[in-house]
């Protein structure tokens, strides 16, 4: 296909520099960007997938697997964290309970025994409070801990990925443990690993958290991201796969270690000059083989997919968690909507937003061409994410933290959801709590303040429904962070 005329590739409401559009670009702005206030036209859909097999995007399946539902081969991951005692009793009294059911907050008390919430709302009696650790909320907000859907504990605030791959493993492990602690101190009690810099490092961090040896969130461990040699974003963090046999072998090797998910690096990135975001790096055969191998071992597949072709491959072959998704077409959006009960999307707005700011200030080795590239993709990602929200697709926060310009501890995704995507504060909170519990595959144990759920709780100085920024940790409003029931993060458990 010939590249579209660049003047026609800039919607009237946007001000992209034409130089930011790659000469080889075949992406045409979709209807929600070019004509957002007009009734959508149903785009024509291809009736075969990239392998030439029958494809119905509205009733999708691949090799007999219904792609509107989670693959029954997938296993529920372990999220248990060992604690010293299951007898601890903690009572939060006089709190404004934001329970993540969608209901308005209400005043009441919450009782925790061991690792679980046992009572929500009812005023606790003096007899019940006897012997309990009592946290006086004084009207502050009590809510569930948050979820980061695109977490990198092994990204340790370095200027480049090359810097972390060159770091000796001993120092790297210690700094990765620090990253895990920073997620927890930032109010994130759930994280999905989005690739590890070294093959077993995510696994080691997860295991140490679950053993109670280091503080951190409930964490799903990933392996190194996989890509063909011609499509690696960074050599040192990549496991190379060139054939279906390669990817099956690499996935089985990772699965043998006990990881929870694997990641395919299926497109380029605007940070690179020679592998832009619209470049697709995987063949259809590799994607199909990778998903089949991972699901056969019960683990989910995550994807770095910015190009429309990569997004389409995710949808056609059963990828479970789609990262980025910026350059999505009308056709792919329709197909994604048909799978909205199965697939999760994390657009990672923060990496684009913060990279643009850093590039504009000429910080951290950005090239002079970075500003228009990032501005263009940020605009496109915002428009795509808004459309996904409108269609009921599961969009979650996750900011690709761990670079020098996106340091751990600066977690601002919920502010970006409200300020850039038009989420209400309640919608943003539900995406990071209740939907986070779904992403972790523990929807009846994580992400809500309800009896029977894990007692992973935040006591917030302020009302996040009035000011979402109180959940940004740099603002200092997270007064108490609890995980595993009676275990608090030491530096944040204050103002009882």
PDB file of N, CA and C in Angstrom, residues 370-467:
ATOM      1  N   UNK A 370      12.662  14.248  18.383  1.00  0.00           N
ATOM      2  CA  UNK A 370      11.787  13.527  19.314  1.00  0.00           C
ATOM      3  C   UNK A 370      10.500  14.291  19.619  1.00  0.00           C
ATOM      4  N   UNK A 371      10.575  15.619  19.739  1.00  0.00           N
ATOM      5  CA  UNK A 371       9.407  16.389  20.166  1.00  0.00           C
ATOM      6  C   UNK A 371       8.215  16.186  19.240  1.00  0.00           C
ATOM      7  N   UNK A 372       8.338  16.418  17.925  1.00  0.00           N
ATOM      8  CA  UNK A 372       7.152  16.214  17.076  1.00  0.00           C
ATOM      9  C   UNK A 372       6.678  14.765  17.040  1.00  0.00           C
ATOM     10  N   UNK A 373       7.579  13.817  17.142  1.00  0.00           N
ATOM     11  CA  UNK A 373       7.168  12.408  17.134  1.00  0.00           C
ATOM     12  C   UNK A 373       6.321  12.076  18.367  1.00  0.00           C
ATOM     13  N   UNK A 374       6.810  12.504  19.540  1.00  0.00           N
ATOM     14  CA  UNK A 374       6.073  12.203  20.761  1.00  0.00           C
ATOM     15  C   UNK A 374       4.752  12.958  20.818  1.00  0.00           C
ATOM     16  N   UNK A 375       4.758  14.212  20.347  1.00  0.00           N
ATOM     17  CA  UNK A 375       3.510  14.974  20.368  1.00  0.00           C
ATOM     18  C   UNK A 375       2.463  14.303  19.491  1.00  0.00           C
ATOM     19  N   UNK A 376       2.875  13.834  18.329  1.00  0.00           N
ATOM     20  CA  UNK A 376       1.940  13.164  17.425  1.00  0.00           C
ATOM     21  C   UNK A 376       1.386  11.896  18.058  1.00  0.00           C
ATOM     22  N   UNK A 377       2.260  11.044  18.599  1.00  0.00           N
ATOM     23  CA  UNK A 377       1.739   9.799  19.158  1.00  0.00           C
ATOM     24  C   UNK A 377       0.908  10.054  20.408  1.00  0.00           C
ATOM     25  N   UNK A 378       1.282  11.029  21.232  1.00  0.00           N
ATOM     26  CA  UNK A 378       0.475  11.325  22.405  1.00  0.00           C
ATOM     27  C   UNK A 378      -0.927  11.746  21.995  1.00  0.00           C
ATOM     28  N   UNK A 379      -1.045  12.618  21.001  1.00  0.00           N
ATOM     29  CA  UNK A 379      -2.373  13.029  20.522  1.00  0.00           C
ATOM     30  C   UNK A 379      -3.179  11.828  20.031  1.00  0.00           C
ATOM     31  N   UNK A 380      -2.513  10.953  19.287  1.00  0.00           N
ATOM     32  CA  UNK A 380      -3.201   9.791  18.725  1.00  0.00           C
ATOM     33  C   UNK A 380      -3.599   8.819  19.836  1.00  0.00           C
ATOM     34  N   UNK A 381      -2.704   8.613  20.792  1.00  0.00           N
ATOM     35  CA  UNK A 381      -2.982   7.696  21.898  1.00  0.00           C
ATOM     36  C   UNK A 381      -4.138   8.206  22.754  1.00  0.00           C
ATOM     37  N   UNK A 382      -4.194   9.510  22.988  1.00  0.00           N
ATOM     38  CA  UNK A 382      -5.297  10.088  23.753  1.00  0.00           C
ATOM     39  C   UNK A 382      -6.615   9.843  23.034  1.00  0.00           C
ATOM     40  N   UNK A 383      -6.640  10.106  21.730  1.00  0.00           N
ATOM     41  CA  UNK A 383      -7.879   9.907  20.967  1.00  0.00           C
ATOM     42  C   UNK A 383      -8.303   8.441  20.972  1.00  0.00           C
ATOM     43  N   UNK A 384      -7.333   7.533  20.789  1.00  0.00           N
ATOM     44  CA  UNK A 384      -7.654   6.101  20.776  1.00  0.00           C
ATOM     45  C   UNK A 384      -8.153   5.634  22.135  1.00  0.00           C
ATOM     46  N   UNK A 385      -7.521   6.106  23.199  1.00  0.00           N
ATOM     47  CA  UNK A 385      -7.906   5.693  24.549  1.00  0.00           C
ATOM     48  C   UNK A 385      -9.303   6.197  24.901  1.00  0.00           C
ATOM     49  N   UNK A 386      -9.624   7.420  24.471  1.00  0.00           N
ATOM     50  CA  UNK A 386     -10.979   7.941  24.694  1.00  0.00           C
ATOM     51  C   UNK A 386     -12.017   7.077  23.982  1.00  0.00           C
ATOM     52  N   UNK A 387     -11.686   6.664  22.760  1.00  0.00           N
ATOM     53  CA  UNK A 387     -12.625   5.837  22.008  1.00  0.00           C
ATOM     54  C   UNK A 387     -12.770   4.462  22.644  1.00  0.00           C
ATOM     55  N   UNK A 388     -11.677   3.902  23.153  1.00  0.00           N
ATOM     56  CA  UNK A 388     -11.761   2.625  23.857  1.00  0.00           C
ATOM     57  C   UNK A 388     -12.656   2.742  25.080  1.00  0.00           C
ATOM     58  N   UNK A 389     -12.497   3.811  25.827  1.00  0.00           N
ATOM     59  CA  UNK A 389     -13.350   4.029  27.000  1.00  0.00           C
ATOM     60  C   UNK A 389     -14.808   4.114  26.575  1.00  0.00           C
ATOM     61  N   UNK A 390     -15.093   4.862  25.521  1.00  0.00           N
ATOM     62  CA  UNK A 390     -16.473   5.026  25.060  1.00  0.00           C
ATOM     63  C   UNK A 390     -17.097   3.687  24.699  1.00  0.00           C
ATOM     64  N   UNK A 391     -16.294   2.765  24.181  1.00  0.00           N
ATOM     65  CA  UNK A 391     -16.806   1.466  23.743  1.00  0.00           C
ATOM     66  C   UNK A 391     -16.796   0.418  24.847  1.00  0.00           C
ATOM     67  N   UNK A 392     -16.368   0.771  26.042  1.00  0.00           N
ATOM     68  CA  UNK A 392     -16.385  -0.180  27.139  1.00  0.00           C
ATOM     69  C   UNK A 392     -15.231  -1.149  27.153  1.00  0.00           C
ATOM     70  N   UNK A 393     -14.171  -0.839  26.432  1.00  0.00           N
ATOM     71  CA  UNK A 393     -12.963  -1.670  26.449  1.00  0.00           C
ATOM     72  C   UNK A 393     -12.231  -1.444  27.769  1.00  0.00           C
ATOM     73  N   UNK A 394     -11.608  -2.488  28.296  1.00  0.00           N
ATOM     74  CA  UNK A 394     -10.973  -2.416  29.613  1.00  0.00           C
ATOM     75  C   UNK A 394      -9.624  -1.708  29.505  1.00  0.00           C
ATOM     76  N   UNK A 395      -9.590  -0.448  29.905  1.00  0.00           N
ATOM     77  CA  UNK A 395      -8.384   0.381  29.860  1.00  0.00           C
ATOM     78  C   UNK A 395      -7.900   0.610  31.288  1.00  0.00           C
ATOM     79  N   UNK A 396      -6.613   0.336  31.519  1.00  0.00           N
ATOM     80  CA  UNK A 396      -6.054   0.434  32.864  1.00  0.00           C
ATOM     81  C   UNK A 396      -4.833   1.338  32.890  1.00  0.00           C
ATOM     82  N   UNK A 397      -4.532   1.894  34.070  1.00  0.00           N
ATOM     83  CA  UNK A 397      -3.306   2.677  34.208  1.00  0.00           C
ATOM     84  C   UNK A 397      -2.082   1.784  34.249  1.00  0.00           C
ATOM     85  N   UNK A 398      -0.981   2.354  33.882  1.00  0.00           N
ATOM     86  CA  UNK A 398       0.308   1.674  33.879  1.00  0.00           C
ATOM     87  C   UNK A 398       1.261   2.522  33.067  1.00  0.00           C
ATOM     88  N   UNK A 399       2.238   3.132  33.705  1.00  0.00           N
ATOM     89  CA  UNK A 399       2.946   4.228  33.049  1.00  0.00           C
ATOM     90  C   UNK A 399       4.335   3.963  32.545  1.00  0.00           C
ATOM     91  N   UNK A 400       4.802   2.688  32.536  1.00  0.00           N
ATOM     92  CA  UNK A 400       6.152   2.421  32.028  1.00  0.00           C
ATOM     93  C   UNK A 400       7.189   3.181  32.846  1.00  0.00           C
ATOM     94  N   UNK A 401       7.030   3.152  34.170  1.00  0.00           N
ATOM     95  CA  UNK A 401       7.944   3.890  35.039  1.00  0.00           C
ATOM     96  C   UNK A 401       9.276   3.156  35.168  1.00  0.00           C
ATOM     97  N   UNK A 402      10.311   3.937  35.489  1.00  0.00           N
ATOM     98  CA  UNK A 402      11.628   3.363  35.721  1.00  0.00           C
ATOM     99  C   UNK A 402      12.720   3.917  34.842  1.00  0.00           C
ATOM    100  N   UNK A 403      12.376   4.902  33.976  1.00  0.00           N
ATOM    101  CA  UNK A 403      13.404   5.659  33.271  1.00  0.00           C
ATOM    102  C   UNK A 403      13.759   6.890  34.106  1.00  0.00           C
ATOM    103  N   UNK A 404      14.863   7.542  33.754  1.00  0.00           N
ATOM    104  CA  UNK A 404      15.297   8.711  34.521  1.00  0.00           C
ATOM    105  C   UNK A 404      14.249   9.811  34.508  1.00  0.00           C
ATOM    106  N   UNK A 405      13.498   9.917  33.416  1.00  0.00           N
ATOM    107  CA  UNK A 405      12.480  10.966  33.316  1.00  0.00           C
ATOM    108  C   UNK A 405      11.080  10.465  33.686  1.00  0.00           C
ATOM    109  N   UNK A 406      10.967   9.185  34.051  1.00  0.00           N
ATOM    110  CA  UNK A 406       9.715   8.625  34.582  1.00  0.00           C
ATOM    111  C   UNK A 406      10.063   7.804  35.829  1.00  0.00           C
ATOM    112  N   UNK A 407      10.646   8.426  36.835  1.00  0.00           N
ATOM    113  CA  UNK A 407      11.193   7.646  37.957  1.00  0.00           C
ATOM    114  C   UNK A 407      10.107   6.982  38.789  1.00  0.00           C
ATOM    115  N   UNK A 408      10.464   5.855  39.364  1.00  0.00           N
ATOM    116  CA  UNK A 408       9.571   5.197  40.315  1.00  0.00           C
ATOM    117  C   UNK A 408       9.254   6.171  41.456  1.00  0.00           C
ATOM    118  N   UNK A 409       8.001   6.122  41.881  1.00  0.00           N
ATOM    119  CA  UNK A 409       7.538   7.026  42.918  1.00  0.00           C
ATOM    120  C   UNK A 409       6.798   8.229  42.381  1.00  0.00           C
ATOM    121  N   UNK A 410       6.867   8.459  41.057  1.00  0.00           N
ATOM    122  CA  UNK A 410       6.201   9.637  40.471  1.00  0.00           C
ATOM    123  C   UNK A 410       4.876   9.271  39.816  1.00  0.00           C
ATOM    124  N   UNK A 411       4.256   8.205  40.240  1.00  0.00           N
ATOM    125  CA  UNK A 411       3.099   7.603  39.572  1.00  0.00           C
ATOM    126  C   UNK A 411       1.928   8.591  39.469  1.00  0.00           C
ATOM    127  N   UNK A 412       1.628   9.016  38.241  1.00  0.00           N
ATOM    128  CA  UNK A 412       0.619  10.051  38.009  1.00  0.00           C
ATOM    129  C   UNK A 412      -0.472   9.618  37.031  1.00  0.00           C
ATOM    130  N   UNK A 413      -0.615   8.324  36.812  1.00  0.00           N
ATOM    131  CA  UNK A 413      -1.530   7.844  35.775  1.00  0.00           C
ATOM    132  C   UNK A 413      -2.974   8.275  35.998  1.00  0.00           C
ATOM    133  N   UNK A 414      -3.424   8.263  37.250  1.00  0.00           N
ATOM    134  CA  UNK A 414      -4.824   8.603  37.477  1.00  0.00           C
ATOM    135  C   UNK A 414      -5.095  10.072  37.158  1.00  0.00           C
ATOM    136  N   UNK A 415      -4.128  10.929  37.426  1.00  0.00           N
ATOM    137  CA  UNK A 415      -4.275  12.325  37.014  1.00  0.00           C
ATOM    138  C   UNK A 415      -4.360  12.432  35.487  1.00  0.00           C
ATOM    139  N   UNK A 416      -3.549  11.657  34.785  1.00  0.00           N
ATOM    140  CA  UNK A 416      -3.576  11.701  33.325  1.00  0.00           C
ATOM    141  C   UNK A 416      -4.894  11.163  32.780  1.00  0.00           C
ATOM    142  N   UNK A 417      -5.439  10.127  33.410  1.00  0.00           N
ATOM    143  CA  UNK A 417      -6.731   9.603  32.963  1.00  0.00           C
ATOM    144  C   UNK A 417      -7.815  10.676  33.078  1.00  0.00           C
ATOM    145  N   UNK A 418      -7.776  11.441  34.167  1.00  0.00           N
ATOM    146  CA  UNK A 418      -8.785  12.479  34.370  1.00  0.00           C
ATOM    147  C   UNK A 418      -8.514  13.685  33.469  1.00  0.00           C
ATOM    148  N   UNK A 419      -7.270  14.141  33.422  1.00  0.00           N
ATOM    149  CA  UNK A 419      -6.958  15.392  32.742  1.00  0.00           C
ATOM    150  C   UNK A 419      -6.808  15.252  31.228  1.00  0.00           C
ATOM    151  N   UNK A 420      -6.395  14.075  30.751  1.00  0.00           N
ATOM    152  CA  UNK A 420      -6.181  13.897  29.315  1.00  0.00           C
ATOM    153  C   UNK A 420      -7.275  13.063  28.645  1.00  0.00           C
ATOM    154  N   UNK A 421      -7.840  12.103  29.369  1.00  0.00           N
ATOM    155  CA  UNK A 421      -8.807  11.192  28.749  1.00  0.00           C
ATOM    156  C   UNK A 421     -10.254  11.505  29.103  1.00  0.00           C
ATOM    157  N   UNK A 422     -10.470  12.429  30.016  1.00  0.00           N
ATOM    158  CA  UNK A 422     -11.841  12.782  30.356  1.00  0.00           C
ATOM    159  C   UNK A 422     -12.531  11.817  31.291  1.00  0.00           C
ATOM    160  N   UNK A 423     -11.772  10.958  31.980  1.00  0.00           N
ATOM    161  CA  UNK A 423     -12.375  10.094  32.999  1.00  0.00           C
ATOM    162  C   UNK A 423     -12.852  10.958  34.166  1.00  0.00           C
ATOM    163  N   UNK A 424     -13.943  10.553  34.786  1.00  0.00           N
ATOM    164  CA  UNK A 424     -14.266  11.133  36.074  1.00  0.00           C
ATOM    165  C   UNK A 424     -13.309  10.531  37.095  1.00  0.00           C
ATOM    166  N   UNK A 425     -13.089  11.199  38.231  1.00  0.00           N
ATOM    167  CA  UNK A 425     -12.238  10.582  39.251  1.00  0.00           C
ATOM    168  C   UNK A 425     -12.706   9.184  39.654  1.00  0.00           C
ATOM    169  N   UNK A 426     -14.025   8.976  39.760  1.00  0.00           N
ATOM    170  CA  UNK A 426     -14.519   7.649  40.103  1.00  0.00           C
ATOM    171  C   UNK A 426     -14.147   6.632  39.029  1.00  0.00           C
ATOM    172  N   UNK A 427     -14.303   6.995  37.760  1.00  0.00           N
ATOM    173  CA  UNK A 427     -13.956   6.069  36.677  1.00  0.00           C
ATOM    174  C   UNK A 427     -12.471   5.730  36.699  1.00  0.00           C
ATOM    175  N   UNK A 428     -11.636   6.716  36.956  1.00  0.00           N
ATOM    176  CA  UNK A 428     -10.196   6.466  37.015  1.00  0.00           C
ATOM    177  C   UNK A 428      -9.850   5.530  38.169  1.00  0.00           C
ATOM    178  N   UNK A 429     -10.481   5.756  39.317  1.00  0.00           N
ATOM    179  CA  UNK A 429     -10.212   4.905  40.483  1.00  0.00           C
ATOM    180  C   UNK A 429     -10.681   3.475  40.231  1.00  0.00           C
ATOM    181  N   UNK A 430     -11.846   3.309  39.630  1.00  0.00           N
ATOM    182  CA  UNK A 430     -12.334   1.954  39.330  1.00  0.00           C
ATOM    183  C   UNK A 430     -11.411   1.240  38.353  1.00  0.00           C
ATOM    184  N   UNK A 431     -10.824   1.979  37.418  1.00  0.00           N
ATOM    185  CA  UNK A 431      -9.912   1.348  36.459  1.00  0.00           C
ATOM    186  C   UNK A 431      -8.659   0.828  37.149  1.00  0.00           C
ATOM    187  N   UNK A 432      -8.270   1.460  38.247  1.00  0.00           N
ATOM    188  CA  UNK A 432      -7.045   1.076  38.950  1.00  0.00           C
ATOM    189  C   UNK A 432      -7.295   0.150  40.126  1.00  0.00           C
ATOM    190  N   UNK A 433      -8.549  -0.065  40.499  1.00  0.00           N
ATOM    191  CA  UNK A 433      -8.850  -0.894  41.661  1.00  0.00           C
ATOM    192  C   UNK A 433      -9.659  -2.131  41.263  1.00  0.00           C
ATOM    193  N   UNK A 434     -10.952  -1.955  41.027  1.00  0.00           N
ATOM    194  CA  UNK A 434     -11.786  -3.109  40.662  1.00  0.00           C
ATOM    195  C   UNK A 434     -11.297  -3.759  39.378  1.00  0.00           C
ATOM    196  N   UNK A 435     -10.969  -2.944  38.377  1.00  0.00           N
ATOM    197  CA  UNK A 435     -10.475  -3.514  37.121  1.00  0.00           C
ATOM    198  C   UNK A 435      -9.079  -4.110  37.307  1.00  0.00           C
ATOM    199  N   UNK A 436      -8.309  -3.536  38.226  1.00  0.00           N
ATOM    200  CA  UNK A 436      -7.017  -4.127  38.551  1.00  0.00           C
ATOM    201  C   UNK A 436      -7.160  -5.516  39.133  1.00  0.00           C
ATOM    202  N   UNK A 437      -8.172  -5.714  39.989  1.00  0.00           N
ATOM    203  CA  UNK A 437      -8.420  -7.057  40.523  1.00  0.00           C
ATOM    204  C   UNK A 437      -8.754  -8.045  39.428  1.00  0.00           C
ATOM    205  N   UNK A 438      -9.508  -7.581  38.407  1.00  0.00           N
ATOM    206  CA  UNK A 438      -9.803  -8.441  37.249  1.00  0.00           C
ATOM    207  C   UNK A 438      -8.528  -8.784  36.498  1.00  0.00           C
ATOM    208  N   UNK A 439      -7.683  -7.786  36.261  1.00  0.00           N
ATOM    209  CA  UNK A 439      -6.435  -8.015  35.538  1.00  0.00           C
ATOM    210  C   UNK A 439      -5.552  -9.017  36.269  1.00  0.00           C
ATOM    211  N   UNK A 440      -5.542  -8.957  37.580  1.00  0.00           N
ATOM    212  CA  UNK A 440      -4.740  -9.886  38.377  1.00  0.00           C
ATOM    213  C   UNK A 440      -5.363 -11.276  38.431  1.00  0.00           C
ATOM    214  N   UNK A 441      -6.571 -11.424  37.849  1.00  0.00           N
ATOM    215  CA  UNK A 441      -7.342 -12.673  37.814  1.00  0.00           C
ATOM    216  C   UNK A 441      -7.817 -13.100  39.200  1.00  0.00           C
ATOM    217  N   UNK A 442      -7.987 -12.094  40.076  1.00  0.00           N
ATOM    218  CA  UNK A 442      -8.559 -12.318  41.406  1.00  0.00           C
ATOM    219  C   UNK A 442      -9.645 -11.269  41.655  1.00  0.00           C
ATOM    220  N   UNK A 443     -10.690 -11.237  40.822  1.00  0.00           N
ATOM    221  CA  UNK A 443     -11.686 -10.166  40.935  1.00  0.00           C
ATOM    222  C   UNK A 443     -12.528 -10.220  42.189  1.00  0.00           C
ATOM    223  N   UNK A 444     -12.542 -11.355  42.889  1.00  0.00           N
ATOM    224  CA  UNK A 444     -13.340 -11.479  44.109  1.00  0.00           C
ATOM    225  C   UNK A 444     -12.479 -11.405  45.368  1.00  0.00           C
ATOM    226  N   UNK A 445     -11.205 -11.039  45.184  1.00  0.00           N
ATOM    227  CA  UNK A 445     -10.303 -10.922  46.330  1.00  0.00           C
ATOM    228  C   UNK A 445      -9.499  -9.632  46.335  1.00  0.00           C
ATOM    229  N   UNK A 446      -9.381  -8.991  45.173  1.00  0.00           N
ATOM    230  CA  UNK A 446      -8.535  -7.805  45.052  1.00  0.00           C
ATOM    231  C   UNK A 446      -9.309  -6.658  44.416  1.00  0.00           C
ATOM    232  N   UNK A 447      -9.005  -5.445  44.846  1.00  0.00           N
ATOM    233  CA  UNK A 447      -9.494  -4.263  44.167  1.00  0.00           C
ATOM    234  C   UNK A 447     -10.740  -3.628  44.731  1.00  0.00           C
ATOM    235  N   UNK A 448     -11.288  -4.151  45.831  1.00  0.00           N
ATOM    236  CA  UNK A 448     -12.475  -3.559  46.442  1.00  0.00           C
ATOM    237  C   UNK A 448     -12.359  -3.595  47.966  1.00  0.00           C
ATOM    238  N   UNK A 449     -13.094  -2.712  48.604  1.00  0.00           N
ATOM    239  CA  UNK A 449     -13.211  -2.731  50.065  1.00  0.00           C
ATOM    240  C   UNK A 449     -14.517  -3.431  50.382  1.00  0.00           C
ATOM    241  N   UNK A 450     -14.433  -4.753  50.470  1.00  0.00           N
ATOM    242  CA  UNK A 450     -15.602  -5.597  50.703  1.00  0.00           C
ATOM    243  C   UNK A 450     -15.212  -6.766  51.613  1.00  0.00           C
ATOM    244  N   UNK A 451     -16.157  -7.278  52.390  1.00  0.00           N
ATOM    245  CA  UNK A 451     -15.847  -8.444  53.220  1.00  0.00           C
ATOM    246  C   UNK A 451     -15.325  -9.600  52.369  1.00  0.00           C
ATOM    247  N   UNK A 452     -14.272 -10.254  52.865  1.00  0.00           N
ATOM    248  CA  UNK A 452     -13.672 -11.378  52.170  1.00  0.00           C
ATOM    249  C   UNK A 452     -12.520 -11.009  51.277  1.00  0.00           C
ATOM    250  N   UNK A 453     -12.376  -9.732  50.933  1.00  0.00           N
ATOM    251  CA  UNK A 453     -11.272  -9.298  50.080  1.00  0.00           C
ATOM    252  C   UNK A 453      -9.994  -9.158  50.898  1.00  0.00           C
ATOM    253  N   UNK A 454      -8.856  -9.254  50.203  1.00  0.00           N
ATOM    254  CA  UNK A 454      -7.582  -8.971  50.862  1.00  0.00           C
ATOM    255  C   UNK A 454      -7.596  -7.545  51.402  1.00  0.00           C
ATOM    256  N   UNK A 455      -6.998  -7.362  52.552  1.00  0.00           N
ATOM    257  CA  UNK A 455      -6.968  -6.046  53.191  1.00  0.00           C
ATOM    258  C   UNK A 455      -5.789  -5.239  52.666  1.00  0.00           C
ATOM    259  N   UNK A 456      -5.838  -4.903  51.395  1.00  0.00           N
ATOM    260  CA  UNK A 456      -4.834  -4.055  50.749  1.00  0.00           C
ATOM    261  C   UNK A 456      -5.468  -2.674  50.612  1.00  0.00           C
ATOM    262  N   UNK A 457      -5.135  -1.777  51.521  1.00  0.00           N
ATOM    263  CA  UNK A 457      -5.925  -0.572  51.721  1.00  0.00           C
ATOM    264  C   UNK A 457      -5.067   0.686  51.766  1.00  0.00           C
ATOM    265  N   UNK A 458      -5.683   1.792  51.349  1.00  0.00           N
ATOM    266  CA  UNK A 458      -5.060   3.111  51.436  1.00  0.00           C
ATOM    267  C   UNK A 458      -5.939   4.007  52.298  1.00  0.00           C
ATOM    268  N   UNK A 459      -5.326   4.727  53.222  1.00  0.00           N
ATOM    269  CA  UNK A 459      -6.004   5.789  53.944  1.00  0.00           C
ATOM    270  C   UNK A 459      -5.457   7.106  53.411  1.00  0.00           C
ATOM    271  N   UNK A 460      -6.341   7.881  52.793  1.00  0.00           N
ATOM    272  CA  UNK A 460      -5.934   9.043  52.011  1.00  0.00           C
ATOM    273  C   UNK A 460      -6.388  10.313  52.702  1.00  0.00           C
ATOM    274  N   UNK A 461      -5.464  11.262  52.822  1.00  0.00           N
ATOM    275  CA  UNK A 461      -5.779  12.561  53.412  1.00  0.00           C
ATOM    276  C   UNK A 461      -6.410  13.435  52.332  1.00  0.00           C
ATOM    277  N   UNK A 462      -7.721  13.326  52.208  1.00  0.00           N
ATOM    278  CA  UNK A 462      -8.434  14.081  51.190  1.00  0.00           C
ATOM    279  C   UNK A 462      -9.449  13.200  50.490  1.00  0.00           C
ATOM    280  N   UNK A 463     -10.198  13.797  49.601  1.00  0.00           N
ATOM    281  CA  UNK A 463     -11.222  13.080  48.846  1.00  0.00           C
ATOM    282  C   UNK A 463     -10.796  12.997  47.391  1.00  0.00           C
ATOM    283  N   UNK A 464     -10.366  11.817  46.927  1.00  0.00           N
ATOM    284  CA  UNK A 464      -9.905  11.702  45.536  1.00  0.00           C
ATOM    285  C   UNK A 464     -11.001  11.934  44.514  1.00  0.00           C
ATOM    286  N   UNK A 465     -12.274  11.857  44.926  1.00  0.00           N
ATOM    287  CA  UNK A 465     -13.350  12.157  43.983  1.00  0.00           C
ATOM    288  C   UNK A 465     -13.466  13.658  43.729  1.00  0.00           C
ATOM    289  N   UNK A 466     -12.902  14.444  44.627  1.00  0.00           N
ATOM    290  CA  UNK A 466     -12.874  15.892  44.430  1.00  0.00           C
ATOM    291  C   UNK A 466     -11.534  16.350  43.864  1.00  0.00           C
ATOM    292  N   UNK A 467     -10.472  15.643  44.203  1.00  0.00           N
ATOM    293  CA  UNK A 467      -9.131  15.996  43.732  1.00  0.00           C
ATOM    294  C   UNK A 467      -8.334  14.718  43.538  1.00  0.00           C
TER     295      UNK A 467
END
